[in-house]
mmCIF file of C-alpha atoms in Angstrom:
data_model
loop_
_atom_site.group_PDB
_atom_site.id
_atom_site.type_symbol
_atom_site.label_atom_id
_atom_site.label_comp_id
_atom_site.label_asym_id
_atom_site.label_seq_id
_atom_site.Cartn_x
_atom_site.Cartn_y
_atom_site.Cartn_z
ATOM 1 C CA GLN A 7 123.739 117.072 136.205
ATOM 2 C CA VAL A 8 125.610 113.961 137.339
ATOM 3 C CA GLN A 9 129.096 113.605 136.891
ATOM 4 C CA LEU A 10 132.497 112.086 137.911
ATOM 5 C CA VAL A 11 135.527 113.324 138.023
ATOM 6 C CA GLU A 12 139.088 111.851 138.317
ATOM 7 C CA SER A 13 142.641 112.583 139.811
ATOM 8 C CA GLY A 14 145.247 111.219 140.532
ATOM 9 C CA GLY A 15 147.065 110.501 137.457
ATOM 10 C CA GLY A 16 150.681 111.036 136.473
ATOM 11 C CA LEU A 17 153.609 109.346 136.015
ATOM 12 C CA VAL A 18 155.502 107.355 137.927
ATOM 13 C CA GLN A 19 158.573 104.693 137.712
ATOM 14 C CA ALA A 20 158.078 100.639 137.417
ATOM 15 C CA GLY A 21 157.176 99.626 140.827
ATOM 16 C CA GLY A 22 155.708 102.896 142.415
ATOM 17 C CA SER A 23 152.496 103.308 143.658
ATOM 18 C CA LEU A 24 149.344 105.992 142.410
ATOM 19 C CA ARG A 25 146.490 106.402 143.940
ATOM 20 C CA LEU A 26 142.851 107.737 141.675
ATOM 21 C CA SER A 27 139.940 108.973 143.103
ATOM 22 C CA CYS A 28 137.118 109.184 141.498
ATOM 23 C CA ALA A 29 134.490 112.064 143.004
ATOM 24 C CA ALA A 30 130.587 111.694 142.053
ATOM 25 C CA THR A 31 128.421 115.453 142.114
ATOM 26 C CA GLY A 32 124.846 115.563 141.225
ATOM 27 C CA ARG A 33 123.515 112.889 143.316
ATOM 28 C CA THR A 34 124.619 110.614 146.080
ATOM 29 C CA TYR A 35 126.294 107.340 144.546
ATOM 30 C CA SER A 36 125.956 105.689 147.846
ATOM 31 C CA SER A 37 123.339 102.535 146.203
ATOM 32 C CA ASP A 38 125.359 102.611 143.287
ATOM 33 C CA GLY A 39 128.055 99.932 141.803
ATOM 34 C CA MET A 40 131.142 102.122 140.107
ATOM 35 C CA ALA A 41 134.165 100.692 138.987
ATOM 36 C CA TRP A 42 137.420 101.448 137.449
ATOM 37 C CA PHE A 43 138.081 100.678 133.738
ATOM 38 C CA ARG A 44 141.404 101.815 131.427
ATOM 39 C CA GLN A 45 142.459 101.976 128.017
ATOM 40 C CA ALA A 46 145.396 101.922 126.570
ATOM 41 C CA PRO A 47 146.087 103.400 123.091
ATOM 42 C CA GLY A 48 144.853 101.254 120.148
ATOM 43 C CA LYS A 49 142.931 99.120 122.552
ATOM 44 C CA GLU A 50 139.606 98.930 124.022
ATOM 45 C CA ARG A 51 138.724 99.650 127.139
ATOM 46 C CA GLU A 52 138.448 96.571 129.793
ATOM 47 C CA PHE A 53 137.857 96.090 132.990
ATOM 48 C CA ALA A 54 140.224 96.742 136.166
ATOM 49 C CA ALA A 55 138.457 96.513 139.392
ATOM 50 C CA ALA A 56 134.777 96.912 141.057
ATOM 51 C CA ILE A 57 132.585 97.510 143.992
ATOM 52 C CA SER A 58 129.796 97.168 145.509
ATOM 53 C CA TRP A 59 127.458 99.814 146.834
ATOM 54 C CA SER A 60 128.369 98.414 150.628
ATOM 55 C CA GLY A 61 131.694 98.558 149.160
ATOM 56 C CA HIS A 62 131.945 95.066 151.059
ATOM 57 C CA ASN A 63 132.336 93.018 147.225
ATOM 58 C CA THR A 64 134.569 94.115 145.526
ATOM 59 C CA TYR A 65 136.250 92.172 142.482
ATOM 60 C CA TYR A 66 139.425 92.332 140.328
ATOM 61 C CA ALA A 67 140.762 91.809 136.831
ATOM 62 C CA ASP A 68 143.395 89.054 136.709
ATOM 63 C CA SER A 69 145.967 92.151 135.983
ATOM 64 C CA ALA A 70 145.219 94.201 138.726
ATOM 65 C CA LYS A 71 144.759 91.336 141.466
ATOM 66 C CA GLY A 72 147.616 91.564 144.705
ATOM 67 C CA ARG A 73 148.697 94.932 143.617
ATOM 68 C CA PHE A 74 145.562 97.210 142.667
ATOM 69 C CA THR A 75 142.907 98.023 145.954
ATOM 70 C CA ILE A 76 139.235 99.584 145.363
ATOM 71 C CA SER A 77 137.273 101.191 147.935
ATOM 72 C CA ARG A 78 134.698 103.723 148.708
ATOM 73 C CA ASP A 79 134.148 105.904 151.030
ATOM 74 C CA ASN A 80 130.000 106.744 150.671
ATOM 75 C CA ALA A 81 130.216 109.668 152.728
ATOM 76 C CA LYS A 82 132.020 111.799 150.564
ATOM 77 C CA ASN A 83 130.684 110.469 147.560
ATOM 78 C CA THR A 84 133.950 108.968 146.419
ATOM 79 C CA MET A 85 135.853 105.686 145.071
ATOM 80 C CA TYR A 86 139.482 104.720 144.935
ATOM 81 C CA LEU A 87 142.329 102.881 143.339
ATOM 82 C CA GLN A 88 145.276 102.149 145.017
ATOM 83 C CA MET A 89 147.653 101.039 142.456
ATOM 84 C CA ASN A 90 150.760 100.091 143.672
ATOM 85 C CA MET A 91 153.983 97.429 142.129
ATOM 86 C CA LEU A 92 153.222 99.487 139.036
ATOM 87 C CA LYS A 93 154.446 97.854 135.532
ATOM 88 C CA PRO A 94 154.615 99.851 132.343
ATOM 89 C CA GLU A 95 151.947 97.672 130.844
ATOM 90 C CA ASP A 96 149.736 99.347 133.314
ATOM 91 C CA THR A 97 150.148 103.023 131.424
ATOM 92 C CA ALA A 98 146.465 103.716 130.069
ATOM 93 C CA ALA A 99 143.496 106.099 130.942
ATOM 94 C CA TYR A 100 141.450 105.232 133.701
ATOM 95 C CA TYR A 101 138.269 105.658 133.950
ATOM 96 C CA CYS A 102 135.549 105.573 136.243
ATOM 97 C CA ALA A 103 132.610 104.409 135.888
ATOM 98 C CA ALA A 104 129.028 103.812 138.061
ATOM 99 C CA THR A 105 125.641 102.429 137.610
ATOM 100 C CA VAL A 106 121.863 103.013 138.482
ATOM 101 C CA PRO A 107 121.167 103.309 141.839
ATOM 102 C CA GLY A 108 120.868 99.357 142.869
ATOM 103 C CA GLY A 109 122.664 98.020 139.762
ATOM 104 C CA TRP A 110 125.235 95.619 140.495
ATOM 105 C CA PRO A 111 128.572 96.095 139.458
ATOM 106 C CA GLY A 112 130.087 94.023 136.971
ATOM 107 C CA THR A 113 132.742 93.523 134.379
ATOM 108 C CA SER A 114 131.696 95.053 131.615
ATOM 109 C CA THR A 115 131.398 98.705 129.454
ATOM 110 C CA SER A 116 127.702 98.209 128.759
ATOM 111 C CA GLU A 117 126.266 97.435 132.482
ATOM 112 C CA TYR A 118 127.193 101.502 133.658
ATOM 113 C CA THR A 119 125.639 104.026 132.516
ATOM 114 C CA TYR A 120 128.189 107.130 134.199
ATOM 115 C CA TRP A 121 131.315 108.022 133.169
ATOM 116 C CA GLY A 122 134.485 109.706 133.751
ATOM 117 C CA GLN A 123 136.865 111.536 131.449
ATOM 118 C CA GLY A 124 139.595 109.955 132.209
ATOM 119 C CA THR A 125 143.236 109.962 134.283
ATOM 120 C CA GLN A 126 146.123 109.425 131.741
ATOM 121 C CA VAL A 127 148.269 106.767 133.949
ATOM 122 C CA THR A 128 152.312 106.829 132.828
ATOM 123 C CA VAL A 129 154.353 104.240 134.236
ATOM 124 C CA SER A 130 157.803 104.646 132.549
ATOM 125 C CA SER A 131 160.830 101.326 133.001
#
């Protein structure tokens, strides 16, 4: 069964850091585009960062540029999101997503087929 499992969320003070992980099981994701999205209460799910299968191409939402770094370790079938200088407005459930094999990582939720259950990030002021 194809599964994505996020971890690493938690409560942090503004200015702090967290590292999210997304472990993929069920098949190899080394040829998939992958991404992180986030959803705050009462808001739509929004794009945060994406990475190509090789890791050579990365994309960030304007709100994440300069603070978040997306990476992946295909040998471990795991993707990461390093989040620094966190702000209260970063508070949300963070979801990892994967395309079908060979898919290119876009910024729309419709471009992703596989989703994790989410991990909560709460940033206090």
